[in-house]
Every structure is written in C-alpha cells, then in structure tokens.
Tab-separated table of C-alpha atoms in Angstrom:
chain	number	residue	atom	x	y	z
A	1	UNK	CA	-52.195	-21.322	-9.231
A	2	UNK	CA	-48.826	-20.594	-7.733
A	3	UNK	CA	-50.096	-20.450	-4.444
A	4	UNK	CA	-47.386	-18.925	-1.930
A	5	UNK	CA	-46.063	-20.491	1.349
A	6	UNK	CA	-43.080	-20.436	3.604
A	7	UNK	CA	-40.985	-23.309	4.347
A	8	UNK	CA	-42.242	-23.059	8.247
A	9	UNK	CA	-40.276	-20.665	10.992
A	10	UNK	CA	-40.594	-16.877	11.531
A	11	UNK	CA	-38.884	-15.046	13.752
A	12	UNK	CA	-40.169	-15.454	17.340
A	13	UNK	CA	-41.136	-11.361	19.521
A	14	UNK	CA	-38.183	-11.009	21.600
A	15	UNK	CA	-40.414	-11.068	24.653
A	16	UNK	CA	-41.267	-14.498	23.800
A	17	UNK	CA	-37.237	-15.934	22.977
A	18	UNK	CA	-34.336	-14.594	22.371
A	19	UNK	CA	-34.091	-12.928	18.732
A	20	UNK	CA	-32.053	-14.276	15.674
A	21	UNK	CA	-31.014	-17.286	18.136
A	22	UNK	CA	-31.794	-20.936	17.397
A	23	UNK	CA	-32.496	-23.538	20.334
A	24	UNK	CA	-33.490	-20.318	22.057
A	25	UNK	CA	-34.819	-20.721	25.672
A	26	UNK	CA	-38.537	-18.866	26.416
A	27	UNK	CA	-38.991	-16.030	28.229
A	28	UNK	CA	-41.858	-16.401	30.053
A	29	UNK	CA	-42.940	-19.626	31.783
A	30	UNK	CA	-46.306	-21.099	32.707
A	31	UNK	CA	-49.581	-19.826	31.680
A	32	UNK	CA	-48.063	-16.740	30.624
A	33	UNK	CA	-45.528	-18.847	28.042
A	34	UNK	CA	-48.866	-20.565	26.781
A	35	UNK	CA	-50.752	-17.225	26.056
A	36	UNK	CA	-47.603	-16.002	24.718
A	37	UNK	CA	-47.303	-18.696	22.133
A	38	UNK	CA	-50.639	-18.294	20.870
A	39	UNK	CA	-50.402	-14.456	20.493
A	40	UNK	CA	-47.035	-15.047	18.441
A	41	UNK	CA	-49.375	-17.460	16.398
A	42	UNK	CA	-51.723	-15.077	15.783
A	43	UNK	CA	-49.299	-12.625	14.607
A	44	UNK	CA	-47.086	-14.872	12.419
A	45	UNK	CA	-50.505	-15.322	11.020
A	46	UNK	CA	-51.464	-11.874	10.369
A	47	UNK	CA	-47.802	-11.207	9.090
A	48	UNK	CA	-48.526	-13.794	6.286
A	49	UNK	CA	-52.093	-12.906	5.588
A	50	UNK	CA	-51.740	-9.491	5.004
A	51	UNK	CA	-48.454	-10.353	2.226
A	52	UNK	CA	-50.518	-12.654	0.478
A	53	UNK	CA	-49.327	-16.118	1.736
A	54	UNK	CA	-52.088	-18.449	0.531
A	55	UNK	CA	-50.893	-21.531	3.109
A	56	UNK	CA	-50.274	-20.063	5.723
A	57	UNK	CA	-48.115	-21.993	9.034
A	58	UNK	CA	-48.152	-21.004	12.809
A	59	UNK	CA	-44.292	-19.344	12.078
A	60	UNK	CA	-43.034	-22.528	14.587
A	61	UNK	CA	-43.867	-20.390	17.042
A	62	UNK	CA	-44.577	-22.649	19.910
A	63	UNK	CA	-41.522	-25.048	19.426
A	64	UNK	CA	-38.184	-23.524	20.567
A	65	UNK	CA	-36.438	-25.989	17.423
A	66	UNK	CA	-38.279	-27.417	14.688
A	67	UNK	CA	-36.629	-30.893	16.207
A	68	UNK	CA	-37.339	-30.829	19.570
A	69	UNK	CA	-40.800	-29.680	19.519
A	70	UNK	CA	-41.130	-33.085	18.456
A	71	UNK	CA	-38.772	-35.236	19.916
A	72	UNK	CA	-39.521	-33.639	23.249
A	73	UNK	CA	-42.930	-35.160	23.342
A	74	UNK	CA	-41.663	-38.983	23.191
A	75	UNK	CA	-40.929	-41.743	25.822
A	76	UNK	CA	-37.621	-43.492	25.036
A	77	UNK	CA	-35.470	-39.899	25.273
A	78	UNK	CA	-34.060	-39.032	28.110
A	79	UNK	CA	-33.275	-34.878	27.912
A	80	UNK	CA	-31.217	-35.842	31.214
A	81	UNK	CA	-28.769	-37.380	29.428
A	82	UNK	CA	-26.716	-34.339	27.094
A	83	UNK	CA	-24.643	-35.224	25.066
A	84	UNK	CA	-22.245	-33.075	22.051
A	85	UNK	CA	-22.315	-34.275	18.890
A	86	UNK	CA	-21.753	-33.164	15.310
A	87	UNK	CA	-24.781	-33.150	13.483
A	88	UNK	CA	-25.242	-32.780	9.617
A	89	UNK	CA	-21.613	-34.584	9.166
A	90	UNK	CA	-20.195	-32.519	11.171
A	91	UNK	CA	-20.701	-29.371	10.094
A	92	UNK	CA	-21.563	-28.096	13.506
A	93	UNK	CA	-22.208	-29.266	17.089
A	94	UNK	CA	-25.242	-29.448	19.068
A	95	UNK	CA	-26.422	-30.600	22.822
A	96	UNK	CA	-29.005	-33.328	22.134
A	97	UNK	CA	-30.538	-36.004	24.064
A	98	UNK	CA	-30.358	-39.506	24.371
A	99	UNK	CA	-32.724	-42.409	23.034
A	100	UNK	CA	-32.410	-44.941	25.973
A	101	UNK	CA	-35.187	-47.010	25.369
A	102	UNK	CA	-38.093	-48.087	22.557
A	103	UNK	CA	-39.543	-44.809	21.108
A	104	UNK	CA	-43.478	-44.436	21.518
A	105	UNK	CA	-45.212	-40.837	21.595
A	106	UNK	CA	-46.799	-40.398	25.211
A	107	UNK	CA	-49.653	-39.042	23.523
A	108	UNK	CA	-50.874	-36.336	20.732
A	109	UNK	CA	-47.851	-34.045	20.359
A	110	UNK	CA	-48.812	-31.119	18.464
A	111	UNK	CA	-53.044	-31.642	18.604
A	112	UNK	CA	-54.050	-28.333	20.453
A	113	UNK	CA	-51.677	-26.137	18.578
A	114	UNK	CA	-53.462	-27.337	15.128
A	115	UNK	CA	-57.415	-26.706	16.956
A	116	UNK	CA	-56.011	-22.990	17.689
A	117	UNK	CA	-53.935	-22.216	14.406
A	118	UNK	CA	-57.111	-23.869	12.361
A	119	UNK	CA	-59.286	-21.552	14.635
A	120	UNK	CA	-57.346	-18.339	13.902
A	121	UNK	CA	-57.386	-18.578	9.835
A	122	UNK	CA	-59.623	-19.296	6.944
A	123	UNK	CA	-56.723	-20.359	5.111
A	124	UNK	CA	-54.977	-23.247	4.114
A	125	UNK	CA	-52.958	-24.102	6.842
A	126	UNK	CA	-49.042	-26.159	6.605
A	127	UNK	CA	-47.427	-27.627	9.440
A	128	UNK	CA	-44.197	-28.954	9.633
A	129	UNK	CA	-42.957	-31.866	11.390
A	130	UNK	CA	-38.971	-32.584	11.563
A	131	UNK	CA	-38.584	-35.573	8.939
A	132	UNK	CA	-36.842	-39.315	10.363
A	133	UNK	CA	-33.469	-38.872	8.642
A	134	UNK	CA	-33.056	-35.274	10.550
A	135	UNK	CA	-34.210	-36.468	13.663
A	136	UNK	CA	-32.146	-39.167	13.819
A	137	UNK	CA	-29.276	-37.169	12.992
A	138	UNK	CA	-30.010	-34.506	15.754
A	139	UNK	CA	-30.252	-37.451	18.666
A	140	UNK	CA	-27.792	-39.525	20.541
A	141	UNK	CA	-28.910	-43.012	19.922
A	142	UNK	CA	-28.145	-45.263	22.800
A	143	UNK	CA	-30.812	-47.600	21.830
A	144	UNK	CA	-31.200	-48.984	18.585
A	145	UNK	CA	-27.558	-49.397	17.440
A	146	UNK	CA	-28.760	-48.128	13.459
A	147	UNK	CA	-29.773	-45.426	12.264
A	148	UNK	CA	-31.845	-47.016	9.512
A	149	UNK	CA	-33.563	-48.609	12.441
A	150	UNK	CA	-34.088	-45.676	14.647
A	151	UNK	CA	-35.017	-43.761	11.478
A	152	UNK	CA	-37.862	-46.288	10.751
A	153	UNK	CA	-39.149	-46.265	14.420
A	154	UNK	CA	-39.439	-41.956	14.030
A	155	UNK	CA	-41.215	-42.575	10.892
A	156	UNK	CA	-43.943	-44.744	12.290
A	157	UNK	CA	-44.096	-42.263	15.249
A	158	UNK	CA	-44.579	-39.311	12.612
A	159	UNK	CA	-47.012	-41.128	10.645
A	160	UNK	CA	-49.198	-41.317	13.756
A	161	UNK	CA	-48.689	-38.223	14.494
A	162	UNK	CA	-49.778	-36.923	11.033
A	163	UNK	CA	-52.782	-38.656	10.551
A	164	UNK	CA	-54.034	-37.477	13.711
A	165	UNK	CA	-52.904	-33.882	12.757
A	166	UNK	CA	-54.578	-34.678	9.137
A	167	UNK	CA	-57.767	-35.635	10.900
A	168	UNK	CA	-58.174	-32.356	12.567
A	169	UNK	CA	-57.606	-30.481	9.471
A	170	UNK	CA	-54.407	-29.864	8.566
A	171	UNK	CA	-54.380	-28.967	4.576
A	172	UNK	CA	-50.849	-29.809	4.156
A	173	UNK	CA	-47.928	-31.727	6.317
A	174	UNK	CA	-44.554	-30.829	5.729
A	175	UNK	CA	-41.428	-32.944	6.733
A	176	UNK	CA	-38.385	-31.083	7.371
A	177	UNK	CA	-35.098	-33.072	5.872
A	178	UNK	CA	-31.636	-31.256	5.967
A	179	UNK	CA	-30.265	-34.161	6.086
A	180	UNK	CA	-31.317	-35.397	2.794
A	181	UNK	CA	-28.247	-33.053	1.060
A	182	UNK	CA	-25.784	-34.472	3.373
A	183	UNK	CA	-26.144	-38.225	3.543
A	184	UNK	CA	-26.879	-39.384	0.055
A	185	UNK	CA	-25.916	-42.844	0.521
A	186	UNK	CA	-28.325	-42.971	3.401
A	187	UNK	CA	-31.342	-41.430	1.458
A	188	UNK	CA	-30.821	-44.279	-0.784
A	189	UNK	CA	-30.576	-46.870	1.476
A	190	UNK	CA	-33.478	-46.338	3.667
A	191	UNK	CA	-33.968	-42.090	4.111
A	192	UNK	CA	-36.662	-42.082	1.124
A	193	UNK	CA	-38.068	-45.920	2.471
A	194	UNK	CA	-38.541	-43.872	5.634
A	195	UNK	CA	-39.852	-40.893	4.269
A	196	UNK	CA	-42.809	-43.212	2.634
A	197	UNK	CA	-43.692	-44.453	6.043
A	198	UNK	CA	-44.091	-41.252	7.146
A	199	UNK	CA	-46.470	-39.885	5.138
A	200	UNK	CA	-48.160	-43.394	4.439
A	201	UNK	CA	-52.326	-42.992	3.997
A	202	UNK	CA	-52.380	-39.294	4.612
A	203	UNK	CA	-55.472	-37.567	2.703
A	204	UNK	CA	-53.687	-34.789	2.944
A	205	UNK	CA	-51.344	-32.753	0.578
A	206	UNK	CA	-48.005	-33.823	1.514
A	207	UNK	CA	-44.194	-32.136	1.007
A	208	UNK	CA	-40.568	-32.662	2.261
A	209	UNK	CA	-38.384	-29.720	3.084
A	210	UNK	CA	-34.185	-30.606	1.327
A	211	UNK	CA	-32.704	-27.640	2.030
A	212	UNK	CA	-29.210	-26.016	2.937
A	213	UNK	CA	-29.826	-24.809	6.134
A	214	UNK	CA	-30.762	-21.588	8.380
A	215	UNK	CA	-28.598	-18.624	7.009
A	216	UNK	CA	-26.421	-19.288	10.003
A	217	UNK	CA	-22.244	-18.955	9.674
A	218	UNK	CA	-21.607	-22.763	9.631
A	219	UNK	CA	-24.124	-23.579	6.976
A	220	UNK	CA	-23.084	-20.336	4.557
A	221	UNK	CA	-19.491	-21.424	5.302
A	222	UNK	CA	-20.561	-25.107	3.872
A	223	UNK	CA	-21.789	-23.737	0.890
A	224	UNK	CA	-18.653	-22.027	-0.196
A	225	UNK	CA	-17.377	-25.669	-0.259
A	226	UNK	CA	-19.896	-26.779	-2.377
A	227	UNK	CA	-18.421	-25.992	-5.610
A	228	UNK	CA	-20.079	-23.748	-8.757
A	229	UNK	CA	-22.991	-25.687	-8.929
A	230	UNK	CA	-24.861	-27.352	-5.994
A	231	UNK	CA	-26.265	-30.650	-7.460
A	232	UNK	CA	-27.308	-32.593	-4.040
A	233	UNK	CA	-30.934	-32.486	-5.456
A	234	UNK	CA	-29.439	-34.472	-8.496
A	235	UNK	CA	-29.393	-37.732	-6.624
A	236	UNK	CA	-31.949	-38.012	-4.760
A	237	UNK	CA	-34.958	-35.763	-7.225
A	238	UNK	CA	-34.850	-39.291	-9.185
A	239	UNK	CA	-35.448	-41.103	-5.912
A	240	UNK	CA	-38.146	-38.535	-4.792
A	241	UNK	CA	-39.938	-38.901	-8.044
A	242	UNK	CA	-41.034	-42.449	-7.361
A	243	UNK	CA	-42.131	-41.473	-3.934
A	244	UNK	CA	-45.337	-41.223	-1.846
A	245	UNK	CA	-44.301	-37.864	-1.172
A	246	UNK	CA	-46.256	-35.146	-2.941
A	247	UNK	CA	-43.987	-32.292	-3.014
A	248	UNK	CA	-40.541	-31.288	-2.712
A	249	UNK	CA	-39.373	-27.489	-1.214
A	250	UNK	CA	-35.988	-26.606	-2.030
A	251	UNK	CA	-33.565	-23.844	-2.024
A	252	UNK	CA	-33.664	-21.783	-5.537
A	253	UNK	CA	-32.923	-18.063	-4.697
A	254	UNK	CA	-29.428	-16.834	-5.008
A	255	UNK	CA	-28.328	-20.218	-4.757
A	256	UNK	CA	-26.127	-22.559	-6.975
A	257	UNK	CA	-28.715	-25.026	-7.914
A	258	UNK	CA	-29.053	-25.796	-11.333
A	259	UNK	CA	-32.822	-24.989	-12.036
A	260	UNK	CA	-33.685	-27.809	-14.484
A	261	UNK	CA	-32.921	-30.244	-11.444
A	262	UNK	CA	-36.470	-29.690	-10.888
A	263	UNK	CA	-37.609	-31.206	-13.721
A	264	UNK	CA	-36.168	-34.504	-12.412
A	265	UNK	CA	-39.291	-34.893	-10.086
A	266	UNK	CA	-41.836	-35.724	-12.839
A	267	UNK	CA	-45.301	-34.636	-11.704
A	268	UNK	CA	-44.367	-34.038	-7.966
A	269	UNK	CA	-45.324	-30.167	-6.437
A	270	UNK	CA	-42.402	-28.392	-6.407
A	271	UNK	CA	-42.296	-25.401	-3.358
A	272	UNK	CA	-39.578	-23.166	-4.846
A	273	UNK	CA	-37.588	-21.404	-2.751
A	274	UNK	CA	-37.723	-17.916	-3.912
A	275	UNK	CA	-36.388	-15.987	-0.936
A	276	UNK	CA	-33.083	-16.068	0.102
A	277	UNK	CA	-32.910	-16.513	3.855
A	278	UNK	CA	-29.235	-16.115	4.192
A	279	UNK	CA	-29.318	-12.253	2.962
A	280	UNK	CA	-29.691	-9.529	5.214
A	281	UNK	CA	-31.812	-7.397	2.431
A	282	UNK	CA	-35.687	-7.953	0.800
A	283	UNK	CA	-36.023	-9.379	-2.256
A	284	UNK	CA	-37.821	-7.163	-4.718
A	285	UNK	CA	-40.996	-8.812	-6.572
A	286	UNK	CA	-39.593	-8.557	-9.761
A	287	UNK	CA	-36.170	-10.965	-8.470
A	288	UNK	CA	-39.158	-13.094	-6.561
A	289	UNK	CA	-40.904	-13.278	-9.840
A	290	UNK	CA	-37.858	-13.728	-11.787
A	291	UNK	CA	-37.236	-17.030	-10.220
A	292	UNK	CA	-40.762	-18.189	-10.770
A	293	UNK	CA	-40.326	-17.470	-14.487
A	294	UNK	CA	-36.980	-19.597	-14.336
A	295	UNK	CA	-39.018	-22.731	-12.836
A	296	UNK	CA	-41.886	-22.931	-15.090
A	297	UNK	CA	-39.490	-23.283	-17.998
A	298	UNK	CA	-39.217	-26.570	-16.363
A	299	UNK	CA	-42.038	-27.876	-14.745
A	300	UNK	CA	-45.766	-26.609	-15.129
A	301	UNK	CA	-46.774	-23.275	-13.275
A	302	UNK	CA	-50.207	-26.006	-11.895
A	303	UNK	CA	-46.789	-27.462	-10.259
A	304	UNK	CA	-45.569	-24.112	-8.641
A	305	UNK	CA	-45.855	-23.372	-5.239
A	306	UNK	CA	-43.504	-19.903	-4.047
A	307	UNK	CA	-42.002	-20.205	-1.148
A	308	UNK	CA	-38.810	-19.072	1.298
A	309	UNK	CA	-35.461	-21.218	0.493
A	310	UNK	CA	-35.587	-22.017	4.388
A	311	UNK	CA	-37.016	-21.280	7.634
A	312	UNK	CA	-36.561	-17.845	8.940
A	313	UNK	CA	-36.500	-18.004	12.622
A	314	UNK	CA	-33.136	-16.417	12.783
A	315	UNK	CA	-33.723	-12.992	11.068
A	316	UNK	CA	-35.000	-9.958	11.988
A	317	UNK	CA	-38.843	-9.602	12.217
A	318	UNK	CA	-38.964	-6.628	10.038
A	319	UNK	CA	-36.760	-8.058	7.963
A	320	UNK	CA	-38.477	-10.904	7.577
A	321	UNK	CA	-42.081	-9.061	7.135
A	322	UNK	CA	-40.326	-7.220	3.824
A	323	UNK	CA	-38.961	-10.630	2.490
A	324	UNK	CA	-42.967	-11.883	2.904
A	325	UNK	CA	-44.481	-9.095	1.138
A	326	UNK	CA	-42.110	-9.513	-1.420
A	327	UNK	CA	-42.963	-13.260	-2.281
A	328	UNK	CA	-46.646	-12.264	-2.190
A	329	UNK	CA	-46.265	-9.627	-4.535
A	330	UNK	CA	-43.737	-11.427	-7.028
A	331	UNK	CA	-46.277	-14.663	-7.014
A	332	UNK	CA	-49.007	-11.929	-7.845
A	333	UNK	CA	-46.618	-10.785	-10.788
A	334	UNK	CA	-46.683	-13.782	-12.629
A	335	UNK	CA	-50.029	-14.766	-11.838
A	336	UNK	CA	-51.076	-11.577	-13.784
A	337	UNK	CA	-48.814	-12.278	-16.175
A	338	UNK	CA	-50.525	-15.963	-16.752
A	339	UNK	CA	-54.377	-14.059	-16.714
C-alpha cells in the first residue's frame, strides 16, 4: 500500500549532458555514450532504491527529451527539416521536426533499454512513453493535415510499442500528457479516444502523466495565470474515469489544485504528486506525508500511489536525491500510521 514512484526523469551526471538543461545534447558519443547511459541507469536506480521508491524508472536517462526518445525512432520524420513552433499553446517555443510522410516505427524503439533496466533491479519497474496528444503537439505535421489524425496514427505506434515493452516485463507503462491541461476541447474530442488506443490490451498496470510542466520559467510563469484554484483536472478526471487507462499522476504539492478533484476518477490509481519540482528546497516527510493524508480523505489509501508532481531532469542531482528520500520517508509515515 502506497507504494512510491516518480513521474519518470532525474537529473542526468553532467559528464553525460549538460545539467538542469532540457533537450540537452550528450557528451560523449559512440560506445562511450552507450556505456555512459547505462551507468546513469544504474545510478538513477540506486538513487531510488536506497530512498525507498518501490517502482522504480531508468531516471530517462538514455533519452535526451522524454519526446524525442521516441519520435526519433520513427520513419515518416524527417529531423532535417527544423522547424520553430509554439508548443503547449504557445507558451513557449521549441525546434522540432517534421512528419513528411506515413508514420511507422522502423523497429523496437526502447527494447534493449527495458532487458538492461529489468536486469539491474528486483523491483517493479515504470517506463514512460510521451503520450499522442503531446507528441503531436511537439511535431511539425506536414503530413496528415489533423491533429486528431496524426494523434491516432502515434497512438497505434505507442500501442505497439507497449505491448512489446509489456512483453519483456515492464510492470507499469506510463504515458506522458502535458497537453491534456492545455487543450481541453481536444481531450474531448479525440485526446482520451487516443489515449485508449494506446494502452489498448496491455496486461500491464497502466497510468497517464497531466501535469503542469518541468519547474522551468515559462511553465511557473503560466501558472501565475492560472487563477486561485487550478481546476484543468476538473474536465477531463470525468472523461478519464470512463477510460482504459488505469491511473492518473498529477500535480498535488504546493500547487493550486483542489484535492477532492481526485475523487472525480472513481476507482482509477491515482499517482499523487507529492513533491514539488518547481522548488529549489526538499520537502520534509512530514509535508510529503501531509499531502498523502489530504488524498485519502478522498479516494482509498489501496488507490494511493506517492509520487513527484513532475519529472525532475532539470534540478540539481543532490537536490533531487533529498526530494527522493523525502517521498520515501513521508510514504513510510503514513504507512505506519495505517499498521
């Protein structure tokens, strides 16, 4: 009960990328990038083992963006062809790629990283894949003239991708969906219809990541437009409720979320955020535990998983290690607390 995890990134050594960057190039190249990424595996690992993470991921540590360690893998995107756009309505600009042709993955994307983060732990393992929605919203589509259709096309691409992943023992898949607080006409109209593609006949536990963002300047400077109370999750909890999805992570630490939005999602696992990503301090276990407390008044503790409001790839590493022992030791609070 109340098993802890983290919504996916850590922060990367700085001899492997750049620290506290995002899109960050590597560092090394070649064989000596490849052992590099498995040593930063095993010690995102190790940092979340020895805080008492119970599902535990590989930190995101071979992927330079939680997008493009994706997108990067399939035929129908040229990388050749840059172009600036403004992503998440706008709220800031990214170099992305273009989809030129029918999308088709050119083989297993993310296989081998799953055989050597399964190898390295005896403990439930997560691994996150960017959701359709967010992808689509982080390309330049050249191709498909809709979004609802180029969303549909990732999905079926993810759900291959997932069942392989699944197959090779992956406890639980995680899509990534940003998106999903900024177009809420779209998660109507096709987002969740996508969503359920993607996760379509997985044996697997399942989640989707609706969050706020990296604690980066554009995303806290969005939230100060937000209003008192942040009630994205209103619209599309309901939604998410009737789902194939199995969970839902979302942002609950020093945020503005109303808490009893979670009760919206019926019986659904609900990964609250209990770390605040966007704060340059640890969290005590008492304020991790704190929030805890504040969701099981309304959904079950059976329900409960802890976890980080977002990833953390942009923080410090030490920082990062405190804010980890802290959610270990504020779900071990309340688990006492419950015998």
């Amino acid at each position: 009960m109340l098993d802890t995890t983290i919504a996916g990134s850590l922060p990367k050594p700085a001899w492997l990328a750049e620290p506290k960057a995002l899109w960050a190039p590597w560092r090394l190249d070649g064989a000596a990038l490849e052992e590099g990424k498995r040593d930063a595996v095993r010690l995102a690992l190790r940092d979340q083992e020895e805080a008492g993470i119970d599902i535990v991921t590989d930190g995101e540590q071979t992927r330079r963006h939680f997008v493009w360690g994706f997108v990067e893998q399939l035929d129908g995107v040229d990388f050749s062809k840059m172009v600036t756009i403004g992503i998440r309505a706008d709220r800031y600009k990214a170099d992305v790629p273009t989809v030129t042709a029918p999308l088709r993955r050119l083989g297993p994307i993310h296989s081998e990283e799953i055989r050597f983060l399964r190898g390295e732990t005896r403990h439930p393992v997560k691994f996150t894949i960017p959701g359709p929605m967010t992808i689509a919203d982080t390309i330049h589509d050249a191709h498909y003239g809709s979004r609802a259709k180029l969303g549909m096309a990732l999905a079926a691409l993810i759900n291959e991708e997932a069942r392989e992943l699944a197959a090779l023992g992956v406890d639980m898949i995680q899509l990534d969906e940003p998106a999903f607080n900024v177009y809420m006409d779209e998660v109507r109209d096709w987002g969740i219809a996508a969503l359920d593609r993607a996760v379509e006949g997985l044996a697997c536990k399942t989640a989707v990541h609706i969050c706020y963002g990296y604690g980066i300047k554009a995303n806290t400077d969005w939230k100060k437009t937000l209003g008192r109370e942040w009630r994205q999750y209103e619209l599309s909890f309901p939604l998410l409720a009737r789902s194939r999805i199995g969970g839902v992570s979302l942002e609950c630490a020093n945020s503005r979320v109303p808490m009893s939005l979670i009760g919206l999602l019926g019986g659904k696992d609900v990964l609250v955020g209990a770390i605040d990503v966007a704060s340059d301090r640890a969290e005590t276990p008492a304020e991790v535990a704190a929030v805890i407390r504040e969701a099981m008044k309304h959904v079950k503790a059976s329900q409960i998983f802890p976890c980080t409001n977002c990833g953390m790839v942009p923080l410090d590493r030490e920082l990062a290690r405190a804010k980890l022992q802290a959610l270990g030791a504020g779900a071990a609070l309340v688990r006492r607390e419950l015998g």
